[in-house]
Tab-separated table of N, CA, C and O in Angstrom:
chain	number	residue	atom	x	y	z
A	907	MET	N	116.808	101.248	100.975
A	907	MET	CA	115.781	102.188	100.421
A	907	MET	C	116.821	102.400	99.636
A	907	MET	O	116.405	103.593	98.760
A	908	GLU	N	118.092	102.849	100.318
A	908	GLU	CA	118.554	103.164	99.494
A	908	GLU	C	118.522	102.358	98.318
A	908	GLU	O	118.741	103.117	97.126
A	909	ASP	N	119.363	101.089	97.881
A	909	ASP	CA	119.515	100.455	97.009
A	909	ASP	C	117.766	100.461	96.086
A	909	ASP	O	117.940	100.031	95.180
A	910	ARG	N	116.930	99.986	96.995
A	910	ARG	CA	115.540	100.692	96.128
A	910	ARG	C	115.420	101.560	95.513
A	910	ARG	O	115.199	101.583	94.131
A	911	ILE	N	115.658	102.907	95.758
A	911	ILE	CA	115.804	103.799	94.984
A	911	ILE	C	116.626	104.074	94.048
A	911	ILE	O	116.681	104.451	92.707
A	912	GLU	N	117.983	103.495	93.874
A	912	GLU	CA	119.011	103.065	93.008
A	912	GLU	C	118.314	102.287	92.144
A	912	GLU	O	118.495	102.497	90.794
A	913	LYS	N	117.619	101.013	92.459
A	913	LYS	CA	117.150	99.424	91.409
A	913	LYS	C	115.690	101.273	90.977
A	913	LYS	O	116.212	100.869	89.505
A	914	ILE	N	114.980	101.546	91.249
A	914	ILE	CA	114.103	102.565	90.226
A	914	ILE	C	114.167	103.679	89.154
A	914	ILE	O	114.148	103.427	87.947
A	915	LEU	N	115.531	104.303	90.179
A	915	LEU	CA	116.463	105.661	89.648
A	915	LEU	C	116.779	104.794	87.698
A	915	LEU	O	116.417	105.039	86.571
A	916	SER	N	117.755	104.014	87.953
A	916	SER	CA	118.593	103.017	86.989
A	916	SER	C	117.279	101.901	86.670
A	916	SER	O	117.367	101.846	84.904
A	917	GLY	N	116.356	101.980	86.499
A	917	GLY	CA	115.303	100.778	85.515
A	917	GLY	C	114.101	101.538	85.049
A	917	GLY	O	113.600	101.246	84.466
A	918	THR	N	113.719	103.037	85.341
A	918	THR	CA	113.219	104.147	84.252
A	918	THR	C	113.664	104.574	83.609
A	918	THR	O	115.000	105.351	83.233
A	919	ARG	N	112.515	104.855	82.363
A	919	ARG	CA	112.941	105.588	81.121
A	919	ARG	C	111.611	106.784	80.835
A	919	ARG	O	111.188	107.691	80.914
A	920	THR	N	110.069	105.584	81.334
A	920	THR	CA	108.862	106.997	81.133
A	920	THR	C	108.557	106.957	82.313
A	920	THR	O	107.844	105.362	83.891
A	921	VAL	N	107.785	107.332	82.787
A	921	VAL	CA	107.576	108.367	84.311
A	921	VAL	C	106.347	108.631	84.063
A	921	VAL	O	105.816	110.003	82.871
A	922	ALA	N	105.009	108.360	83.908
A	922	ALA	CA	104.032	108.613	84.142
A	922	ALA	C	103.607	109.794	85.918
A	922	ALA	O	104.011	109.416	86.891
A	923	VAL	N	103.179	110.787	85.732
A	923	VAL	CA	103.144	112.122	87.095
A	923	VAL	C	101.634	112.653	86.774
A	923	VAL	O	101.059	112.753	85.802
A	924	VAL	N	101.135	111.557	88.245
A	924	VAL	CA	99.527	111.752	88.165
A	924	VAL	C	99.814	112.376	89.132
A	924	VAL	O	101.018	113.131	90.253
A	925	GLY	N	98.460	113.672	88.820
A	925	GLY	CA	98.627	114.824	89.351
A	925	GLY	C	99.831	116.003	89.505
A	925	GLY	O	99.429	116.952	89.667
A	926	ILE	N	99.576	116.297	88.072
A	926	ILE	CA	100.754	117.363	87.646
A	926	ILE	C	99.901	118.673	87.721
A	926	ILE	O	98.635	118.294	87.141
A	927	SER	N	100.223	119.223	87.328
A	927	SER	CA	99.792	120.694	87.104
A	927	SER	C	100.734	120.780	85.822
A	927	SER	O	101.336	121.137	85.142
A	928	ASP	N	100.089	122.065	85.115
A	928	ASP	CA	100.094	122.908	84.612
A	928	ASP	C	100.187	124.270	83.880
A	928	ASP	O	101.432	124.591	83.108
A	929	LYS	N	100.814	124.334	85.622
A	929	LYS	CA	101.475	125.756	85.977
A	929	LYS	C	102.981	125.034	86.297
A	929	LYS	O	103.168	124.826	87.541
A	930	PRO	N	103.735	126.699	86.189
A	930	PRO	CA	105.405	125.913	86.282
A	930	PRO	C	105.498	126.302	87.416
A	930	PRO	O	106.707	125.595	87.867
A	931	ASP	N	104.676	127.004	88.025
A	931	ASP	CA	105.263	127.237	89.677
A	931	ASP	C	105.035	126.398	90.315
A	931	ASP	O	105.166	126.245	91.416
A	932	ARG	N	103.962	125.003	90.360
A	932	ARG	CA	103.600	123.795	90.977
A	932	ARG	C	104.909	122.777	91.075
A	932	ARG	O	105.367	122.397	90.122
A	933	PRO	N	104.925	122.490	92.335
A	933	PRO	CA	106.333	121.305	92.759
A	933	PRO	C	106.554	120.092	91.649
A	933	PRO	O	106.932	119.560	91.125
A	934	SER	N	104.741	119.432	91.627
A	934	SER	CA	104.756	118.754	90.114
A	934	SER	C	104.977	118.408	88.783
A	934	SER	O	105.983	118.549	87.680
A	935	ASN	N	105.406	120.270	88.380
A	935	ASN	CA	105.915	120.323	87.214
A	935	ASN	C	107.337	120.477	87.007
A	935	ASN	O	107.765	120.179	85.751
A	936	GLU	N	108.129	121.336	87.998
A	936	GLU	CA	109.018	121.266	88.206
A	936	GLU	C	109.728	120.130	88.304
A	936	GLU	O	110.878	120.244	87.334
A	937	VAL	N	109.064	119.862	88.989
A	937	VAL	CA	109.717	117.814	88.848
A	937	VAL	C	109.783	117.048	87.728
A	937	VAL	O	110.712	116.574	87.392
A	938	ALA	N	109.205	117.630	87.272
A	938	ALA	CA	108.455	116.122	85.628
A	938	ALA	C	109.550	116.953	84.915
A	938	ALA	O	109.912	116.799	83.622
A	939	SER	N	110.280	118.503	84.815
A	939	SER	CA	110.375	118.916	84.034
A	939	SER	C	112.067	119.016	84.024
A	939	SER	O	112.691	118.350	83.188
A	940	VAL	N	111.990	118.903	85.482
A	940	VAL	CA	113.565	118.395	85.945
A	940	VAL	C	113.543	116.786	84.864
A	940	VAL	O	114.518	116.573	84.403
A	941	LEU	N	112.969	115.500	85.271
A	941	LEU	CA	112.912	115.165	84.800
A	941	LEU	C	112.969	114.902	83.346
A	941	LEU	O	113.824	114.084	83.356
A	942	LYS	N	112.191	115.241	82.468
A	942	LYS	CA	112.295	115.236	81.271
A	942	LYS	C	113.858	115.442	80.410
A	942	LYS	O	114.344	115.344	79.931
A	943	ALA	N	114.162	117.267	81.218
A	943	ALA	CA	115.400	117.641	80.790
A	943	ALA	C	117.031	116.467	81.252
A	943	ALA	O	117.357	116.606	79.961
A	944	LYS	N	115.943	115.282	82.237
A	944	LYS	CA	117.557	113.969	82.383
A	944	LYS	C	116.804	113.187	81.619
A	944	LYS	O	117.672	112.132	81.617
A	945	GLY	N	116.373	113.532	80.280
A	945	GLY	CA	115.757	112.436	79.566
A	945	GLY	C	114.900	111.115	79.590
A	945	GLY	O	114.642	110.514	78.835
A	946	PHE	N	114.357	111.976	80.669
A	946	PHE	CA	113.592	110.577	80.944
A	946	PHE	C	112.085	111.086	80.162
A	946	PHE	O	111.336	112.277	79.390
A	947	ARG	N	111.034	110.356	79.399
A	947	ARG	CA	109.540	110.057	78.874
A	947	ARG	C	109.027	110.682	79.860
A	947	ARG	O	108.887	109.841	80.619
A	948	VAL	N	108.548	111.885	79.725
A	948	VAL	CA	106.882	112.611	80.863
A	948	VAL	C	105.852	112.062	80.267
A	948	VAL	O	105.856	112.439	79.445
A	949	ILE	N	105.489	111.418	81.034
A	949	ILE	CA	103.468	111.322	80.456
A	949	ILE	C	102.558	111.524	81.782
A	949	ILE	O	102.603	111.386	82.965
A	950	PRO	N	102.136	113.371	81.415
A	950	PRO	CA	101.136	114.004	82.507
A	950	PRO	C	100.008	112.915	82.602
A	950	PRO	O	99.272	112.211	81.598
A	951	VAL	N	99.368	113.097	83.728
A	951	VAL	CA	98.425	112.038	84.286
A	951	VAL	C	97.482	113.454	84.693
A	951	VAL	O	97.542	113.466	86.138
A	952	ASN	N	96.698	113.969	84.323
A	952	ASN	CA	95.525	114.468	85.242
A	952	ASN	C	94.672	115.101	84.335
A	952	ASN	O	94.291	114.692	83.181
A	953	PRO	N	93.086	114.453	84.580
A	953	PRO	CA	91.818	114.737	83.976
A	953	PRO	C	91.388	115.627	83.776
A	953	PRO	O	90.511	115.982	83.033
A	954	THR	N	92.095	117.400	84.618
A	954	THR	CA	91.791	118.301	83.747
A	954	THR	C	91.924	119.377	83.485
A	954	THR	O	92.142	120.258	83.270
A	955	ILE	N	93.442	118.904	82.826
A	955	ILE	CA	94.267	119.132	81.998
A	955	ILE	C	94.475	118.958	79.964
A	955	ILE	O	94.143	117.796	80.438
A	956	ARG	N	94.786	119.076	79.761
A	956	ARG	CA	95.135	118.576	78.136
A	956	ARG	C	96.958	118.289	78.150
A	956	ARG	O	97.102	116.978	77.203
A	957	GLU	N	96.970	119.324	78.666
A	957	GLU	CA	98.491	119.180	77.969
A	957	GLU	C	99.480	119.556	78.961
A	957	GLU	O	99.175	120.677	79.626
A	958	ALA	N	100.885	118.980	79.319
A	958	ALA	CA	101.851	119.937	80.321
A	958	ALA	C	102.883	119.833	79.349
A	958	ALA	O	102.964	118.258	79.270
A	959	LEU	N	104.258	120.082	79.828
A	959	LEU	CA	105.180	119.945	79.014
A	959	LEU	C	105.426	120.064	77.892
A	959	LEU	O	105.746	119.345	77.547
A	960	GLY	N	104.634	120.248	77.167
A	960	GLY	CA	104.706	119.614	75.807
A	960	GLY	C	104.178	118.697	75.283
A	960	GLY	O	104.028	117.916	74.311
A	961	GLU	N	103.864	117.777	76.035
A	961	GLU	CA	103.006	116.238	76.770
A	961	GLU	C	101.330	116.875	76.815
A	961	GLU	O	101.103	116.893	77.328
A	962	THR	N	101.104	115.353	75.495
A	962	THR	CA	100.002	114.679	75.498
A	962	THR	C	99.990	114.943	77.344
A	962	THR	O	99.549	113.480	77.864
A	963	ALA	N	98.281	115.110	77.422
A	963	ALA	CA	97.897	114.407	79.242
A	963	ALA	C	96.763	113.086	79.016
A	963	ALA	O	95.866	113.313	78.179
A	964	TYR	N	96.803	112.972	80.033
A	964	TYR	CA	95.762	111.701	80.608
A	964	TYR	C	95.043	111.351	81.394
A	964	TYR	O	95.902	112.270	82.701
A	965	GLY	N	93.927	111.405	81.504
A	965	GLY	CA	92.728	111.451	82.565
A	965	GLY	C	92.920	110.264	83.321
A	965	GLY	O	92.851	110.042	84.570
A	966	THR	N	94.022	109.202	82.781
A	966	THR	CA	94.581	107.929	83.774
A	966	THR	C	95.256	107.262	83.338
A	966	THR	O	95.767	107.411	82.302
A	967	LEU	N	95.704	106.737	84.356
A	967	LEU	CA	97.505	105.501	83.953
A	967	LEU	C	96.640	105.055	83.119
A	967	LEU	O	97.849	104.539	82.605
A	968	SER	N	95.724	104.135	83.377
A	968	SER	CA	95.092	103.163	82.180
A	968	SER	C	94.476	103.946	80.974
A	968	SER	O	94.557	103.101	79.754
A	969	GLY	N	94.289	105.063	80.253
A	969	GLY	CA	94.461	105.868	78.930
A	969	GLY	C	95.307	106.165	79.038
A	969	GLY	O	95.701	106.054	77.664
A	970	ILE	N	97.204	105.480	79.493
A	970	ILE	CA	97.936	106.383	78.667
A	970	ILE	C	98.524	104.722	77.270
A	970	ILE	O	98.552	103.759	77.881
A	971	PRO	N	99.167	104.532	76.522
A	971	PRO	CA	98.998	103.531	75.194
A	971	PRO	C	100.221	103.449	75.544
A	971	PRO	O	100.315	102.760	74.423
A	972	VAL	N	101.470	103.123	76.044
A	972	VAL	CA	103.164	103.025	76.400
A	972	VAL	C	102.950	102.245	77.412
A	972	VAL	O	101.844	102.352	78.717
A	973	LYS	N	103.750	101.493	77.564
A	973	LYS	CA	104.017	100.859	78.944
A	973	LYS	C	104.662	102.064	80.029
A	973	LYS	O	105.586	102.973	79.645
A	974	VAL	N	104.389	102.254	81.237
A	974	VAL	CA	105.418	103.334	81.834
A	974	VAL	C	106.355	101.883	82.676
A	974	VAL	O	105.791	100.463	83.230
A	975	ASP	N	106.955	103.164	82.779
A	975	ASP	CA	108.040	102.009	84.756
A	975	ASP	C	108.311	102.627	85.443
A	975	ASP	O	107.091	101.554	86.122
A	976	LEU	N	107.638	103.818	85.523
A	976	LEU	CA	107.783	104.945	87.503
A	976	LEU	C	106.176	104.929	87.290
A	976	LEU	O	105.602	105.921	86.137
A	977	VAL	N	105.372	104.532	88.303
A	977	VAL	CA	104.323	106.412	88.844
A	977	VAL	C	104.431	106.622	89.228
A	977	VAL	O	104.667	106.900	90.623
A	978	ASP	N	104.789	107.907	89.186
A	978	ASP	CA	105.548	109.277	89.979
A	978	ASP	C	104.199	109.829	90.234
A	978	ASP	O	103.538	110.932	89.564
A	979	VAL	N	103.714	109.686	92.116
A	979	VAL	CA	102.231	110.071	91.908
A	979	VAL	C	102.796	111.333	93.364
A	979	VAL	O	103.012	111.705	93.830
A	980	PHE	N	101.628	112.541	92.814
A	980	PHE	CA	101.979	114.014	93.594
A	980	PHE	C	100.358	114.641	93.790
A	980	PHE	O	99.420	115.080	92.882
A	981	ARG	N	99.715	113.308	95.186
A	981	ARG	CA	98.209	113.855	94.965
A	981	ARG	C	98.595	113.679	96.694
A	981	ARG	O	99.041	113.057	97.318
A	982	ARG	N	96.751	113.377	97.160
A	982	ARG	CA	96.411	113.863	98.924
A	982	ARG	C	97.203	112.247	99.254
A	982	ARG	O	96.344	111.337	98.639
A	983	SER	N	97.695	111.487	100.081
A	983	SER	CA	97.619	111.089	100.819
A	983	SER	C	97.095	109.547	100.334
A	983	SER	O	96.567	108.492	99.949
A	984	GLU	N	95.420	110.716	101.366
A	984	GLU	CA	94.242	109.542	100.777
A	984	GLU	C	93.349	108.677	99.699
A	984	GLU	O	92.827	108.238	99.313
A	985	ASP	N	94.663	109.565	98.453
A	985	ASP	CA	93.748	109.252	96.926
A	985	ASP	C	94.985	108.499	96.508
A	985	ASP	O	94.535	107.570	95.767
A	986	VAL	N	96.097	107.890	97.363
A	986	VAL	CA	97.084	106.967	96.048
A	986	VAL	C	96.234	105.417	96.484
A	986	VAL	O	97.092	104.602	95.793
A	987	PRO	N	95.892	104.711	97.656
A	987	PRO	CA	95.639	102.972	96.966
A	987	PRO	C	94.920	103.357	95.571
A	987	PRO	O	95.008	102.188	95.167
A	988	PRO	N	93.944	103.661	95.425
A	988	PRO	CA	93.303	104.024	93.875
A	988	PRO	C	94.483	103.698	92.371
A	988	PRO	O	94.470	102.750	91.341
A	989	ILE	N	95.446	104.864	92.875
A	989	ILE	CA	95.677	104.721	92.573
A	989	ILE	C	97.153	103.775	91.719
A	989	ILE	O	97.991	103.146	91.244
A	990	ALA	N	97.399	103.156	93.125
A	990	ALA	CA	98.382	101.593	93.454
A	990	ALA	C	97.125	100.878	92.667
A	990	ALA	O	98.285	99.773	92.177
A	991	GLU	N	96.231	100.558	92.893
A	991	GLU	CA	95.737	99.841	92.066
A	991	GLU	C	96.017	99.300	90.438
A	991	GLU	O	95.529	98.600	90.046
A	992	GLU	N	95.316	101.113	90.513
A	992	GLU	CA	95.403	101.390	88.526
A	992	GLU	C	97.495	100.959	88.254
A	992	GLU	O	96.790	99.877	87.498
A	993	ALA	N	98.342	101.151	88.460
A	993	ALA	CA	99.704	100.390	88.466
A	993	ALA	C	99.630	99.266	89.270
A	993	ALA	O	100.377	98.811	88.130
A	994	VAL	N	99.334	98.707	89.545
A	994	VAL	CA	99.352	97.551	89.085
A	994	VAL	C	98.255	96.763	87.894
A	994	VAL	O	99.362	96.266	87.177
A	995	ARG	N	97.072	97.172	87.770
A	995	ARG	CA	96.193	96.680	86.280
A	995	ARG	C	98.003	97.489	85.460
A	995	ARG	O	97.041	96.542	84.015
A	996	ILE	N	97.785	98.292	85.321
A	996	ILE	CA	98.855	98.969	84.061
A	996	ILE	C	100.311	97.943	83.806
A	996	ILE	O	101.094	97.804	82.911
A	997	GLY	N	100.591	97.279	84.868
A	997	GLY	CA	101.726	96.514	84.480
A	997	GLY	C	103.198	97.901	84.788
A	997	GLY	O	103.877	97.064	84.557
A	998	ALA	N	102.635	98.592	85.706
A	998	ALA	CA	104.291	99.831	86.395
A	998	ALA	C	105.208	98.999	87.339
A	998	ALA	O	104.678	98.501	87.623
A	999	ARG	N	106.435	98.758	86.605
A	999	ARG	CA	106.961	98.806	87.327
A	999	ARG	C	107.467	98.958	89.021
A	999	ARG	O	107.883	98.428	89.955
A	1000	PHE	N	107.936	100.573	88.795
A	1000	PHE	CA	107.951	100.985	90.084
A	1000	PHE	C	107.040	102.729	90.764
A	1000	PHE	O	106.059	102.833	89.422
A	1001	PHE	N	106.352	102.611	91.746
A	1001	PHE	CA	105.536	103.181	92.049
A	1001	PHE	C	106.277	104.447	92.592
A	1001	PHE	O	107.464	104.046	93.991
A	1002	TRP	N	105.868	105.861	92.974
A	1002	TRP	CA	106.897	106.902	94.072
A	1002	TRP	C	105.462	107.093	94.278
A	1002	TRP	O	104.852	108.397	93.732
A	1003	MET	N	106.054	107.768	95.911
A	1003	MET	CA	105.119	108.996	96.408
A	1003	MET	C	105.721	109.971	96.691
A	1003	MET	O	106.641	109.840	97.502
A	1004	GLN	N	105.411	111.576	96.155
A	1004	GLN	CA	106.471	112.391	96.724
A	1004	GLN	C	106.391	112.938	98.265
A	1004	GLN	O	105.344	112.141	98.556
A	1005	GLU	N	106.897	113.764	98.486
A	1005	GLU	CA	107.172	114.128	99.529
A	1005	GLU	C	105.876	114.754	100.594
A	1005	GLU	O	105.382	115.215	99.463
A	1006	GLY	N	105.331	114.261	101.585
A	1006	GLY	CA	104.367	114.663	102.345
A	1006	GLY	C	103.335	112.960	101.565
A	1006	GLY	O	102.284	113.468	102.734
A	1007	VAL	N	103.926	112.456	100.533
A	1007	VAL	CA	102.363	111.572	100.492
A	1007	VAL	C	103.235	111.228	101.452
A	1007	VAL	O	103.932	110.126	100.516
A	1008	ARG	N	101.776	109.234	101.483
A	1008	ARG	CA	101.989	108.892	102.523
A	1008	ARG	C	100.535	107.830	103.077
A	1008	ARG	O	99.704	107.941	103.021
A	1009	SER	N	101.161	106.580	102.138
A	1009	SER	CA	100.086	105.554	102.441
A	1009	SER	C	100.385	104.308	102.682
A	1009	SER	O	100.866	103.696	101.854
A	1010	GLU	N	99.809	103.532	103.964
A	1010	GLU	CA	100.371	102.307	104.127
A	1010	GLU	C	100.132	101.565	103.205
A	1010	GLU	O	100.105	100.310	102.794
A	1011	ARG	N	98.639	101.808	103.371
A	1011	ARG	CA	97.370	101.075	101.956
A	1011	ARG	C	98.158	100.730	100.515
A	1011	ARG	O	97.807	99.525	100.335
A	1012	ALA	N	98.089	101.783	100.149
A	1012	ALA	CA	98.637	101.957	98.849
A	1012	ALA	C	100.217	101.449	98.993
A	1012	ALA	O	100.575	100.154	98.265
A	1013	CYS	N	101.127	100.822	99.977
A	1013	CYS	CA	102.367	99.847	100.128
A	1013	CYS	C	102.028	98.786	100.194
A	1013	CYS	O	102.359	98.153	99.626
A	1014	GLU	N	100.462	98.496	101.382
A	1014	GLU	CA	100.291	97.310	100.970
A	1014	GLU	C	99.784	96.541	99.975
A	1014	GLU	O	99.976	94.991	99.199
A	1015	ILE	N	99.453	97.300	99.000
A	1015	ILE	CA	98.755	96.356	97.170
A	1015	ILE	C	100.334	96.428	95.849
A	1015	ILE	O	99.925	95.647	95.807
A	1016	LEU	N	100.859	97.721	96.208
A	1016	LEU	CA	102.063	97.612	96.020
A	1016	LEU	C	102.793	96.289	96.580
A	1016	LEU	O	103.411	95.485	95.428
A	1017	ASP	N	103.287	96.048	97.240
A	1017	ASP	CA	103.897	94.507	98.323
A	1017	ASP	C	103.485	93.389	97.716
A	1017	ASP	O	103.852	92.335	97.100
A	1018	ALA	N	101.799	93.267	97.671
A	1018	ALA	CA	101.281	91.941	97.350
A	1018	ALA	C	101.517	91.897	95.916
A	1018	ALA	O	101.051	90.920	95.245
A	1019	ALA	N	101.569	93.165	94.285
A	1019	ALA	CA	102.034	93.116	93.778
A	1019	ALA	C	103.643	92.604	93.246
A	1019	ALA	O	103.923	92.583	92.082
A	1020	GLY	N	104.377	93.254	94.152
A	1020	GLY	CA	105.294	92.816	93.893
A	1020	GLY	C	106.041	94.059	92.887
A	1020	GLY	O	107.258	94.229	92.291
A	1021	ILE	N	105.521	95.143	93.896
A	1021	ILE	CA	105.916	95.904	93.149
A	1021	ILE	C	107.143	96.908	94.177
A	1021	ILE	O	106.105	97.725	94.673
A	1022	PRO	N	108.604	97.283	93.529
A	1022	PRO	CA	109.015	98.430	94.333
A	1022	PRO	C	107.825	99.515	94.242
A	1022	PRO	O	107.834	100.124	93.566
A	1023	TRP	N	108.473	100.472	95.288
A	1023	TRP	CA	107.986	101.054	96.014
A	1023	TRP	C	108.552	102.532	96.891
A	1023	TRP	O	109.440	102.020	97.714
A	1024	VAL	N	108.666	103.982	96.662
A	1024	VAL	CA	109.379	105.118	97.606
A	1024	VAL	C	108.140	105.147	98.008
A	1024	VAL	O	106.860	106.218	97.352
A	1025	MET	N	108.067	106.552	99.944
A	1025	MET	CA	107.198	106.864	100.198
A	1025	MET	C	107.914	107.912	100.852
A	1025	MET	O	109.072	108.144	101.176
A	1026	ASP	N	107.215	109.362	100.530
A	1026	ASP	CA	107.553	110.822	101.148
A	1026	ASP	C	108.883	111.083	100.986
A	1026	ASP	O	110.063	110.922	101.375
A	1027	ARG	N	109.575	111.024	99.655
A	1027	ARG	CA	110.735	111.328	99.293
A	1027	ARG	C	110.587	111.899	97.801
A	1027	ARG	O	109.592	111.898	96.832
A	1028	CYS	N	111.357	113.060	97.703
A	1028	CYS	CA	111.422	113.876	96.309
A	1028	CYS	C	112.358	113.418	95.384
A	1028	CYS	O	113.781	113.303	95.609
A	1029	VAL	N	111.633	113.037	93.963
A	1029	VAL	CA	112.267	111.716	93.585
A	1029	VAL	C	114.233	113.241	92.579
A	1029	VAL	O	114.912	112.647	92.454
A	1030	LYS	N	113.468	114.058	92.360
A	1030	LYS	CA	114.545	115.185	92.053
A	1030	LYS	C	115.409	115.400	92.651
A	1030	LYS	O	116.616	115.172	91.944
A	1031	LYS	N	115.415	115.866	93.832
A	1031	LYS	CA	116.038	115.727	95.088
A	1031	LYS	C	116.913	114.451	95.506
A	1031	LYS	O	118.103	113.966	95.116
A	1032	GLU	N	115.823	113.293	95.086
A	1032	GLU	CA	116.834	112.390	95.175
A	1032	GLU	C	117.524	111.650	93.345
A	1032	GLU	O	119.154	111.168	93.979
A	1033	LEU	N	117.346	112.367	92.906
A	1033	LEU	CA	118.503	112.613	91.380
A	1033	LEU	C	120.078	113.407	91.671
A	1033	LEU	O	120.564	112.971	91.339
A	1034	ALA	N	119.126	114.773	92.671
A	1034	ALA	CA	120.589	115.499	92.315
A	1034	ALA	C	121.055	114.472	93.539
A	1034	ALA	O	122.395	115.165	93.531
A	1035	LYS	N	121.351	113.544	94.794
A	1035	LYS	CA	122.158	112.887	95.594
A	1035	LYS	C	122.751	111.725	94.936
A	1035	LYS	O	123.899	112.093	94.897
A	1036	ARG	N	122.653	112.311	93.740
A	1036	ARG	CA	122.903	110.590	93.116
A	1036	ARG	C	123.871	111.514	91.931
A	1036	ARG	O	124.752	110.702	91.003
A	1037	GLY	N	124.446	112.739	91.808
A	1037	GLY	CA	124.523	113.721	90.810
A	1037	GLY	C	124.100	113.379	89.545
A	1037	GLY	O	125.133	112.990	88.346
A	1038	ARG	N	123.139	112.669	89.721
A	1038	ARG	CA	122.255	112.621	88.336
A	1038	ARG	C	121.565	113.672	87.320
A	1038	ARG	O	120.754	114.636	88.038
C-alpha cells in the first residue's frame, strides 16, 4: 500500500474533492486547503455549493472541464460505488477514499478499470508522513 500511495501522490497534480464543504471547519475543506497550499490544483465537487476555496464547484465529476488525476472522496461509504463508476468514465488516474470511507464494491470497480485506489486513509496525513 505504501508504494501505491507514493505513486498516487507523486503522479497527481489535479484533485477533484468530492463532497467538499464550503465551511472552513469541515475536514473536507481543511484537507483541500492543505492540498491547494501544497501546489495541487483543487476542484470542488458538490452539487449544493457554488464554490469552495475560491474555486468553482461542479455538481458531478463529469461536469469538470479538465483532466482529473485524483478523485478524493469525502462521502458516506454507501455513496462511493457510483462515484467510482463516474471516475472510471472521466478517465481519472487515481481514486482516494478518506478516513472512515470504505467500499469493497468501489474497489472492485476501480480494480476492473486498472485505477489505483486508497481506502480509509487521509491524504493530508499521508503527505505529512512523507514530509510534503
